[in-house]
Coordinates of N, CA and C in Angstrom, one line a residue:
M1 N 0.8 -1.2 0.0 CA 0.0 0.0 0.0 C 0.9 1.2 0.0
G2 N 0.6 2.2 -0.9 CA 1.4 3.4 -1.0 C 1.0 4.4 0.1
P3 N 1.7 5.6 0.1 CA 1.4 6.6 1.0 C 0.0 7.1 0.8
R4 N -0.6 7.6 1.9 CA -2.0 8.1 1.8 C -2.0 9.6 1.4
V5 N -2.7 9.9 0.4 CA -2.8 11.3 0.0 C -4.3 11.8 0.0
V6 N -4.5 12.9 0.7 CA -5.8 13.6 0.6 C -5.8 14.5 -0.6
V7 N -6.8 14.3 -1.5 CA -7.0 15.1 -2.7 C -8.3 15.9 -2.5
T8 N -8.2 17.2 -2.5 CA -9.4 18.0 -2.3 C -10.0 18.4 -3.7
L9 N -11.3 18.3 -3.8 CA -12.0 18.4 -5.1 C -13.2 19.3 -5.0
S10 N -13.7 19.8 -6.1 CA -15.0 20.4 -6.1 C -16.1 19.4 -5.8
R11 N -17.2 19.9 -5.2 CA -18.3 19.0 -4.9 C -18.9 18.4 -6.2
P12 N -19.3 17.2 -6.2 CA -20.1 16.6 -7.3 C -21.4 17.4 -7.5
N13 N -21.7 17.7 -8.8 CA -22.9 18.4 -9.0 C -23.7 17.9 -10.2
G14 N -23.4 16.6 -10.6 CA -24.1 16.0 -11.7 C -23.6 16.4 -13.0
N15 N -22.7 17.3 -13.1 CA -22.1 17.8 -14.4 C -21.1 16.8 -14.9
E16 N -21.3 16.3 -16.1 CA -20.4 15.3 -16.7 C -18.9 15.8 -16.8
L17 N -18.7 17.1 -17.1 CA -17.4 17.6 -17.2 C -16.7 17.6 -15.9
R18 N -17.4 18.0 -14.8 CA -16.9 18.0 -13.5 C -16.5 16.6 -13.0
A19 N -17.4 15.7 -13.3 CA -17.1 14.3 -12.9 C -15.9 13.8 -13.6
R20 N -15.7 14.1 -14.9 CA -14.5 13.7 -15.6 C -13.3 14.3 -15.0
S21 N -13.4 15.6 -14.7 CA -12.3 16.3 -14.1 C -11.8 15.7 -12.8
R22 N -12.8 15.4 -11.9 CA -12.5 14.7 -10.6 C -11.8 13.4 -10.9
E23 N -12.2 12.6 -11.8 CA -11.6 11.3 -12.1 C -10.2 11.5 -12.6
Q24 N -9.9 12.5 -13.4 CA -8.6 12.7 -13.9 C -7.6 13.0 -12.8
Y25 N -8.0 13.8 -11.8 CA -7.1 14.0 -10.6 C -6.9 12.7 -9.9
L26 N -7.9 12.0 -9.6 CA -7.8 10.8 -8.8 C -7.0 9.7 -9.5
T27 N -7.2 9.6 -10.8 CA -6.4 8.6 -11.6 C -4.9 9.0 -11.6
A28 N -4.6 10.3 -11.7 CA -3.2 10.7 -11.8 C -2.5 10.4 -10.5
V29 N -3.1 10.7 -9.3 CA -2.4 10.4 -8.1 C -2.3 8.9 -7.8
R30 N -3.4 8.2 -8.2 CA -3.4 6.8 -8.0 C -2.3 6.1 -8.8
D31 N -2.2 6.5 -10.0 CA -1.2 6.0 -10.9 C 0.2 6.3 -10.4
A32 N 0.4 7.3 -9.7 CA 1.7 7.7 -9.1 C 2.1 6.8 -8.0
G33 N 1.2 6.0 -7.4 CA 1.4 5.1 -6.4 C 0.8 5.4 -5.0
F34 N -0.1 6.4 -5.0 CA -0.7 6.8 -3.7 C -1.9 5.9 -3.4
E35 N -2.3 5.8 -2.2 CA -3.6 5.4 -1.7 C -4.4 6.7 -1.6
V36 N -5.5 6.8 -2.4 CA -6.1 8.1 -2.5 C -7.3 8.2 -1.6
I37 N -7.4 9.4 -0.9 CA -8.5 9.7 -0.1 C -9.1 11.0 -0.7
A38 N -10.3 10.9 -1.4 CA -10.9 12.0 -2.1 C -11.8 12.7 -1.1
V39 N -11.7 14.0 -0.9 CA -12.5 14.8 -0.1 C -13.0 16.0 -0.8
D40 N -14.2 16.5 -0.4 CA -14.7 17.8 -0.9 C -15.3 18.5 0.3
A41 N -16.0 19.6 0.1 CA -16.6 20.4 1.2 C -17.6 19.6 2.0
D42 N -18.1 18.5 1.5 CA -19.1 17.7 2.2 C -18.5 16.4 2.8
V43 N -17.2 16.3 2.7 CA -16.5 15.1 3.2 C -15.5 15.5 4.2
T44 N -15.5 14.8 5.4 CA -14.5 15.1 6.5 C -13.2 14.3 6.2
P45 N -12.1 15.0 6.1 CA -10.8 14.3 5.9 C -10.4 13.5 7.1
P46 N -9.6 12.5 6.9 CA -9.1 11.7 8.0 C -8.1 12.5 8.8
D47 N -7.8 12.1 10.1 CA -6.8 12.7 10.9 C -5.4 12.4 10.4
S48 N -5.3 11.2 9.8 CA -4.0 10.7 9.5 C -3.8 10.6 8.0
F49 N -2.8 11.2 7.4 CA -2.5 11.1 6.0 C -1.1 11.5 5.8
D50 N -0.5 11.2 4.6 CA 0.9 11.4 4.3 C 1.2 12.5 3.4
A51 N 0.2 13.0 2.7 CA 0.5 14.1 1.7 C -0.9 14.7 1.3
L52 N -0.8 15.9 0.8 CA -2.0 16.7 0.4 C -1.9 17.2 -1.0
C53 N -2.9 17.0 -1.8 CA -3.0 17.5 -3.2 C -4.2 18.4 -3.2
L54 N -4.0 19.6 -3.6 CA -5.1 20.6 -3.7 C -5.4 20.8 -5.2
A55 N -6.6 20.3 -5.6 CA -6.9 20.3 -7.1 C -7.5 21.6 -7.5
G56 N -7.8 21.7 -8.8 CA -8.4 22.9 -9.4 C -9.9 23.0 -9.0
G57 N -10.5 24.1 -9.4 CA -11.9 24.4 -9.1 C -12.3 25.8 -9.1
E58 N -13.2 26.1 -8.2 CA -13.8 27.5 -8.2 C -12.8 28.5 -7.7
D59 N -13.2 29.8 -8.0 CA -12.4 30.9 -7.4 C -12.5 30.9 -5.9
L60 N -11.5 31.4 -5.2 CA -11.5 31.7 -3.8 C -12.4 32.9 -3.5
E61 N -12.9 32.9 -2.3 CA -13.6 34.1 -1.8 C -12.6 35.3 -1.6
P62 N -12.7 36.4 -2.3 CA -11.7 37.5 -2.2 C -11.4 38.0 -0.7
S63 N -12.4 37.8 0.1 CA -12.2 38.3 1.5 C -11.1 37.4 2.2
R64 N -10.8 36.3 1.6 CA -9.8 35.4 2.2 C -8.4 36.1 2.0
Y65 N -8.3 36.9 1.0 CA -7.0 37.6 0.8 C -7.2 39.2 0.9
R66 N -8.2 39.5 1.7 CA -8.4 40.9 2.1 C -8.7 41.8 0.9
D67 N -9.6 41.3 0.0 CA -9.9 42.1 -1.2 C -11.4 42.1 -1.5
L68 N -11.9 43.0 -2.3 CA -13.3 43.0 -2.7 C -13.4 42.3 -4.0
P69 N -14.6 41.6 -4.3 CA -14.7 40.8 -5.5 C -14.7 41.7 -6.7
D70 N -14.0 41.2 -7.7 CA -14.0 41.8 -9.1 C -15.4 41.3 -9.7
P71 N -15.9 42.1 -10.6 CA -17.2 41.7 -11.3 C -17.1 40.3 -12.0
L72 N -15.8 40.0 -12.4 CA -15.7 38.7 -13.1 C -15.3 37.6 -12.2
T73 N -15.1 37.8 -10.9 CA -14.8 36.7 -10.0 C -16.0 35.8 -9.8
E74 N -15.8 34.5 -9.9 CA -16.9 33.6 -9.8 C -17.4 33.3 -8.4
P75 N -18.6 32.9 -8.2 CA -19.0 32.5 -6.8 C -18.1 31.5 -6.2
A76 N -17.8 31.7 -4.9 CA -16.9 30.9 -4.2 C -17.7 29.8 -3.4
D77 N -17.0 28.7 -3.1 CA -17.5 27.7 -2.2 C -16.8 27.9 -0.8
A78 N -17.5 28.6 0.1 CA -16.8 29.0 1.3 C -16.4 27.8 2.1
K79 N -17.1 26.7 2.1 CA -16.8 25.6 2.9 C -15.5 24.9 2.3
R80 N -15.4 24.9 1.0 CA -14.2 24.4 0.4 C -13.0 25.2 0.7
D81 N -13.1 26.6 0.7 CA -12.0 27.5 1.0 C -11.5 27.1 2.4
A82 N -12.5 27.0 3.4 CA -12.1 26.8 4.8 C -11.5 25.4 5.0
L83 N -12.0 24.4 4.3 CA -11.4 23.1 4.4 C -10.0 23.1 3.9
E84 N -9.7 23.6 2.7 CA -8.4 23.5 2.1 C -7.4 24.4 2.9
L85 N -7.8 25.5 3.4 CA -6.9 26.4 4.2 C -6.5 25.7 5.5
S86 N -7.5 25.0 6.1 CA -7.2 24.3 7.3 C -6.3 23.1 7.0
L87 N -6.5 22.4 5.9 CA -5.6 21.3 5.6 C -4.2 21.7 5.3
V88 N -4.0 22.9 4.6 CA -2.7 23.4 4.4 C -2.0 23.7 5.7
T89 N -2.7 24.2 6.7 CA -2.1 24.5 8.0 C -1.6 23.2 8.6
I90 N -2.5 22.1 8.6 CA -2.1 20.8 9.1 C -0.8 20.3 8.4
A91 N -0.9 20.3 7.1 CA 0.3 19.8 6.3 C 1.6 20.6 6.6
R92 N 1.5 21.9 6.7 CA 2.7 22.6 7.1 C 3.2 22.3 8.5
D93 N 2.3 22.2 9.4 CA 2.6 21.8 10.8 C 3.3 20.5 10.9
R94 N 2.9 19.5 10.0 CA 3.5 18.2 10.0 C 4.6 18.0 9.0
D95 N 4.8 19.1 8.2 CA 5.8 19.0 7.1 C 5.5 17.9 6.2
L96 N 4.3 17.8 5.7 CA 3.9 16.8 4.7 C 4.1 17.3 3.3
P97 N 4.4 16.5 2.4 CA 4.5 16.9 1.0 C 3.1 17.5 0.5
V98 N 3.2 18.6 -0.2 CA 2.0 19.2 -0.7 C 2.1 19.6 -2.2
L99 N 1.1 19.3 -3.0 CA 1.1 19.6 -4.4 C -0.2 20.5 -4.6
G100 N 0.0 21.7 -5.2 CA -1.1 22.5 -5.6 C -1.2 22.6 -7.1
I101 N -2.5 22.4 -7.6 CA -2.7 22.4 -9.0 C -3.7 23.5 -9.3
C102 N -3.4 24.5 -10.2 CA -4.3 25.5 -10.6 C -4.9 26.3 -9.4
R103 N -6.2 26.0 -9.1 CA -6.7 26.7 -7.9 C -5.9 26.3 -6.7
G104 N -5.3 25.1 -6.6 CA -4.5 24.7 -5.5 C -3.3 25.6 -5.3
L105 N -2.7 26.0 -6.4 CA -1.6 27.0 -6.4 C -2.1 28.3 -5.7
Q106 N -3.3 28.7 -6.1 CA -3.8 30.0 -5.6 C -4.2 29.8 -4.1
V107 N -4.7 28.7 -3.7 CA -5.0 28.4 -2.3 C -3.7 28.5 -1.5
L108 N -2.7 27.9 -1.9 CA -1.4 27.9 -1.2 C -0.9 29.3 -1.1
N109 N -1.0 30.1 -2.2 CA -0.5 31.5 -2.1 C -1.3 32.3 -1.1
V110 N -2.6 32.1 -1.0 CA -3.4 32.8 0.0 C -3.0 32.3 1.4
A111 N -2.8 31.0 1.6 CA -2.4 30.5 2.9 C -1.1 31.1 3.4
Y112 N -0.2 31.5 2.4 CA 1.0 32.1 2.8 C 0.9 33.6 2.9
G113 N -0.3 34.1 2.9 CA -0.5 35.5 3.1 C -0.5 36.4 1.8
G114 N -0.4 35.7 0.7 CA -0.5 36.4 -0.6 C -1.9 36.7 -1.0
S115 N -2.0 37.3 -2.2 CA -3.3 37.6 -2.8 C -3.3 37.2 -4.2
L116 N -4.4 37.5 -4.9 CA -4.6 37.0 -6.3 C -4.9 38.1 -7.3
V117 N -4.5 37.9 -8.5 CA -5.0 38.8 -9.6 C -6.3 38.1 -10.0
Q118 N -7.4 38.9 -9.8 CA -8.8 38.3 -9.9 C -9.2 37.9 -11.3
H119 N -8.6 38.6 -12.3 CA -9.0 38.2 -13.7 C -7.8 38.6 -14.6
V120 N -7.5 37.6 -15.4 CA -6.5 37.8 -16.5 C -7.1 37.5 -17.8
A121 N -7.2 38.5 -18.7 CA -7.9 38.3 -20.0 C -7.1 37.4 -20.9
G122 N -7.8 36.5 -21.6 CA -7.1 35.7 -22.6 C -6.5 34.4 -22.1
H123 N -6.6 34.1 -20.8 CA -6.0 32.9 -20.3 C -7.1 31.7 -20.2
R124 N -8.3 32.1 -20.2 CA -9.3 31.0 -20.2 C -10.6 31.6 -20.7
E125 N -10.8 31.6 -22.0 CA -12.0 32.1 -22.6 C -13.1 31.0 -22.6
L126 N -14.3 31.3 -22.4 CA -15.4 30.4 -22.3 C -15.5 29.6 -23.7
N127 N -15.4 28.3 -23.6 CA -15.5 27.4 -24.7 C -14.4 27.7 -25.8
G128 N -13.4 28.4 -25.4 CA -12.3 28.7 -26.4 C -11.2 27.7 -26.3
P129 N -10.2 27.8 -27.2 CA -9.1 26.8 -27.2 C -8.2 27.1 -26.1
I130 N -7.5 26.0 -25.7 CA -6.4 26.2 -24.7 C -5.1 26.5 -25.5
V131 N -4.6 27.7 -25.1 CA -3.4 28.1 -25.8 C -2.1 27.6 -25.1
A132 N -1.3 26.9 -25.7 CA -0.1 26.3 -25.1 C 0.8 27.4 -24.5
H133 N 1.4 27.1 -23.4 CA 2.4 28.0 -22.8 C 3.7 27.2 -22.6
I134 N 4.8 27.8 -22.6 CA 6.1 27.1 -22.4 C 6.6 27.5 -21.0
A135 N 6.8 26.5 -20.2 CA 7.3 26.6 -18.9 C 8.8 26.4 -18.9
V136 N 9.6 27.2 -18.2 CA 11.0 27.0 -18.1 C 11.4 27.0 -16.6
P137 N 11.6 25.8 -16.1 CA 11.8 25.6 -14.6 C 13.2 26.3 -14.2
T138 N 13.2 26.8 -13.0 CA 14.4 27.4 -12.4 C 15.4 26.2 -12.1
P139 N 16.6 26.3 -12.6 CA 17.6 25.2 -12.3 C 17.7 25.1 -10.8
G140 N 17.8 23.8 -10.4 CA 18.0 23.5 -9.0 C 16.7 23.5 -8.1
S141 N 15.6 23.8 -8.7 CA 14.3 23.8 -8.0 C 13.8 22.4 -8.0
K142 N 12.8 22.2 -7.1 CA 12.1 20.9 -7.0 C 11.3 20.7 -8.3
L143 N 10.9 21.7 -8.9 CA 10.2 21.6 -10.2 C 11.1 21.1 -11.3
A144 N 12.3 21.6 -11.3 CA 13.3 21.1 -12.3 C 13.7 19.7 -12.0
D145 N 13.8 19.4 -10.7 CA 14.2 18.0 -10.3 C 13.1 17.0 -10.8
A146 N 11.8 17.5 -10.8 CA 10.7 16.6 -11.2 C 10.5 16.6 -12.7
C147 N 10.6 17.7 -13.3 CA 10.2 17.8 -14.7 C 11.3 18.0 -15.7
G148 N 12.5 18.2 -15.2 CA 13.7 18.5 -16.0 C 13.9 20.0 -16.2
S149 N 15.1 20.3 -16.6 CA 15.4 21.8 -16.7 C 15.2 22.4 -18.1
E150 N 14.8 21.5 -19.0 CA 14.5 22.1 -20.4 C 13.1 22.6 -20.5
P151 N 12.9 23.6 -21.3 CA 11.5 24.2 -21.5 C 10.5 23.1 -21.9
F152 N 9.3 23.2 -21.5 CA 8.3 22.2 -21.9 C 6.9 22.9 -22.0
S153 N 6.1 22.3 -22.8 CA 4.7 22.8 -23.0 C 3.8 22.4 -21.9
V154 N 2.9 23.4 -21.5 CA 1.9 23.1 -20.5 C 0.5 23.6 -21.0
N155 N -0.5 23.2 -20.3 CA -1.9 23.4 -20.8 C -2.6 24.4 -19.8
A156 N -1.9 25.4 -19.3 CA -2.5 26.3 -18.3 C -3.7 27.0 -18.9
R157 N -4.8 27.0 -18.1 CA -6.1 27.6 -18.6 C -6.8 28.1 -17.3
H158 N -6.7 29.4 -17.1 CA -7.2 30.0 -15.8 C -7.5 31.4 -16.0
H159 N -8.4 32.0 -15.2 CA -8.7 33.4 -15.3 C -8.2 34.2 -14.1
Q160 N -7.8 33.5 -13.1 CA -7.1 34.1 -11.9 C -5.7 33.7 -11.9
A161 N -4.9 34.5 -11.2 CA -3.4 34.2 -11.2 C -2.7 34.8 -10.0
V162 N -1.5 34.4 -9.8 CA -0.5 34.9 -8.9 C 0.5 35.7 -9.7
S163 N 0.9 36.9 -9.2 CA 1.9 37.7 -9.8 C 3.1 37.8 -8.8
E164 N 4.2 38.3 -9.3 CA 5.3 38.6 -8.4 C 4.9 39.5 -7.3
Q165 N 4.0 40.4 -7.6 CA 3.6 41.4 -6.5 C 2.6 40.8 -5.5
T166 N 1.9 39.7 -5.9 CA 0.9 39.2 -5.0 C 1.4 37.9 -4.3
L167 N 2.7 37.5 -4.6 CA 3.2 36.2 -4.0 C 3.3 36.2 -2.5
G168 N 3.0 35.1 -1.9 CA 3.0 35.0 -0.5 C 4.4 34.9 0.1
A169 N 4.6 35.3 1.3 CA 5.9 35.3 2.0 C 6.5 34.0 2.1
G170 N 7.8 33.9 1.7 CA 8.5 32.6 1.8 C 8.4 31.7 0.6
L171 N 7.5 32.1 -0.3 CA 7.4 31.3 -1.6 C 8.4 31.8 -2.6
V172 N 8.9 30.8 -3.4 CA 9.9 31.1 -4.4 C 9.4 30.7 -5.8
V173 N 9.4 31.7 -6.7 CA 8.9 31.4 -8.1 C 9.9 30.5 -8.8
T174 N 9.3 29.4 -9.4 CA 10.2 28.5 -10.2 C 9.8 28.4 -11.7
A175 N 8.8 29.1 -12.1 CA 8.4 29.2 -13.5 C 7.5 30.4 -13.7
R176 N 7.8 31.2 -14.7 CA 7.0 32.4 -15.1 C 6.6 32.3 -16.5
I177 N 5.3 32.7 -16.8 CA 4.8 32.8 -18.1 C 4.1 34.1 -18.3
G178 N 4.5 34.9 -19.2 CA 3.8 36.1 -19.5 C 3.7 37.1 -18.4
G179 N 4.7 37.1 -17.5 CA 4.7 38.0 -16.4 C 3.9 37.5 -15.2
L180 N 3.3 36.3 -15.3 CA 2.6 35.7 -14.2 C 3.4 34.5 -13.6
V181 N 3.1 34.1 -12.4 CA 3.7 33.0 -11.7 C 3.1 31.7 -12.2
E182 N 3.8 30.8 -12.8 CA 3.3 29.5 -13.3 C 3.6 28.4 -12.3
A183 N 4.6 28.6 -11.5 CA 4.9 27.6 -10.5 C 5.7 28.2 -9.4
F184 N 5.5 27.7 -8.1 CA 6.4 28.2 -7.0 C 6.5 27.0 -6.0
E185 N 7.5 27.2 -5.1 CA 7.7 26.2 -4.0 C 8.1 26.9 -2.8
D186 N 8.1 26.2 -1.7 CA 8.6 26.7 -0.4 C 9.8 25.9 -0.1
P187 N 11.0 26.5 -0.3 CA 12.3 25.8 -0.1 C 12.5 25.4 1.4
S188 N 11.8 26.0 2.3 CA 12.0 25.6 3.7 C 11.2 24.4 4.1
R189 N 10.3 23.9 3.2 CA 9.5 22.7 3.5 C 10.2 21.5 2.9
R190 N 9.8 20.3 3.4 CA 10.3 19.0 2.8 C 10.0 19.0 1.3
W191 N 8.7 19.2 0.9 CA 8.3 19.2 -0.5 C 7.0 19.9 -0.6
L192 N 7.0 21.2 -1.0 CA 5.8 21.9 -1.3 C 5.9 22.6 -2.6
V193 N 5.2 22.1 -3.6 CA 5.3 22.6 -5.0 C 3.9 22.9 -5.5
A194 N 3.8 24.0 -6.3 CA 2.5 24.3 -6.9 C 2.7 24.7 -8.3
V195 N 1.7 24.3 -9.2 CA 1.8 24.6 -10.6 C 0.5 25.1 -11.1
Q196 N 0.5 26.1 -12.0 CA -0.8 26.7 -12.5 C -1.4 25.8 -13.6
W197 N -0.6 24.9 -14.2 CA -1.2 24.1 -15.3 C -1.9 22.9 -14.7
H198 N -2.4 22.0 -15.6 CA -3.1 20.8 -15.3 C -2.4 19.6 -15.7
P199 N -1.5 19.1 -14.9 CA -0.7 17.9 -15.3 C -1.6 16.6 -15.3
E200 N -2.7 16.7 -14.6 CA -3.6 15.5 -14.6 C -4.3 15.2 -16.0
R201 N -4.3 16.3 -16.8 CA -5.0 16.2 -18.1 C -3.9 15.7 -19.2
T202 N -3.5 14.4 -19.0 CA -2.4 13.9 -19.8 C -2.7 13.8 -21.3
A203 N -4.0 13.8 -21.6 CA -4.4 13.6 -23.0 C -4.5 15.0 -23.7
D204 N -4.4 16.1 -23.0 CA -4.4 17.4 -23.7 C -3.2 17.5 -24.7
P205 N -3.5 17.9 -25.9 CA -2.4 18.0 -26.9 C -1.3 19.0 -26.5
D206 N -1.6 19.9 -25.6 CA -0.6 20.9 -25.2 C 0.1 20.5 -23.9
M207 N -0.2 19.3 -23.3 CA 0.4 18.9 -22.1 C 1.6 17.9 -22.4
S208 N 2.8 18.4 -22.2 CA 4.0 17.6 -22.5 C 4.1 16.5 -21.4
A209 N 4.8 15.5 -21.7 CA 5.1 14.4 -20.7 C 5.9 15.0 -19.5
A210 N 6.8 15.9 -19.8 CA 7.6 16.5 -18.7 C 6.7 17.2 -17.7
G211 N 5.7 17.8 -18.1 CA 4.8 18.5 -17.2 C 4.0 17.6 -16.3
T212 N 3.9 16.4 -16.7 CA 3.1 15.4 -15.9 C 3.9 14.7 -14.8
R213 N 5.2 14.8 -14.9 CA 6.1 14.1 -14.0 C 6.0 14.6 -12.6
I214 N 5.4 15.7 -12.4 CA 5.2 16.3 -11.0 C 4.6 15.3 -10.1
F215 N 3.7 14.4 -10.6 CA 3.0 13.5 -9.7 C 3.9 12.4 -9.2
R216 N 4.8 12.0 -10.0 CA 5.8 10.9 -9.6 C 6.8 11.5 -8.5
A217 N 7.2 12.8 -8.7 CA 8.0 13.4 -7.8 C 7.3 13.6 -6.4
F218 N 6.0 14.0 -6.5 CA 5.2 14.1 -5.3 C 5.1 12.8 -4.6
A219 N 4.8 11.7 -5.2 CA 4.8 10.4 -4.6 C 6.1 10.0 -4.0
D220 N 7.2 10.3 -4.8 CA 8.5 9.9 -4.3 C 8.8 10.7 -3.0
A221 N 8.4 11.9 -2.9 CA 8.6 12.7 -1.7 C 7.9 12.1 -0.5
A222 N 6.7 11.7 -0.7 CA 5.9 11.1 0.4 C 6.4 9.7 0.8
T223 N 7.0 9.0 -0.2 CA 7.5 7.6 0.0 C 8.8 7.6 0.7
R224 N 9.7 8.5 0.3 CA 11.0 8.6 0.9 C 11.1 8.9 2.4
Q225 N 10.2 9.8 2.8 CA 10.2 10.2 4.2 C 8.8 10.2 4.7
P226 N 8.2 9.0 4.9 CA 6.8 9.0 5.4 C 6.7 9.7 6.7
A227 N 5.6 10.5 6.8 CA 5.5 11.3 8.1 C 4.0 11.2 8.5
R228 N 3.4 10.0 8.5 CA 2.0 9.9 8.8 C 1.8 10.3 10.3
A229 N 0.8 11.2 10.5 CA 0.5 11.6 11.8 C -0.1 10.5 12.6
R230 N 0.2 10.5 13.9 CA -0.3 9.4 14.8 C -1.4 10.0 15.7

């Protein structure tokens, strides 16, 4: 049995696309060797787990980062915001490996005292194509250790973002695209990495194999130094 990972997800709502998205996250972490514990705002997470994966989903409530909502900010799930921020605190206290994906990157940034750019035009148009971005990992970073140091294509599609100006304290940017933060990590932690792209969508034509290797590195971090809470 592999290390136990809590994966936070949007609540099921009967939508086929959301159901498919949930399964993509679960398959990706399961294939990396984890025992998966799926939670959402209606599911209580276990007391004991080895790693935390924060998946994509709704916008965060702007009051969480001391801001007023932009007209284009989507309705938040306040219970999910509270759940994920509390889980980040637990994971940091126990120094568990953490992976943030898309919204998960934004949750981590807010947990570190940062804020968000509430709308970025052209990064996620309704029913529009996904425009490929090229990520260039910082040499020596955990991202480069996971995905390699050569540039690779990613499938980032989001309308909110983290910038250098809104970055949380203690976080280090490890990839930038178009002036925005595409990945960061906390070098003081055992393994805390966040990416703005969707490595779980392995079938996307713009998702390179390099960008998906983050799951294997995440699992390796949890396996090398198990830290299950007692």
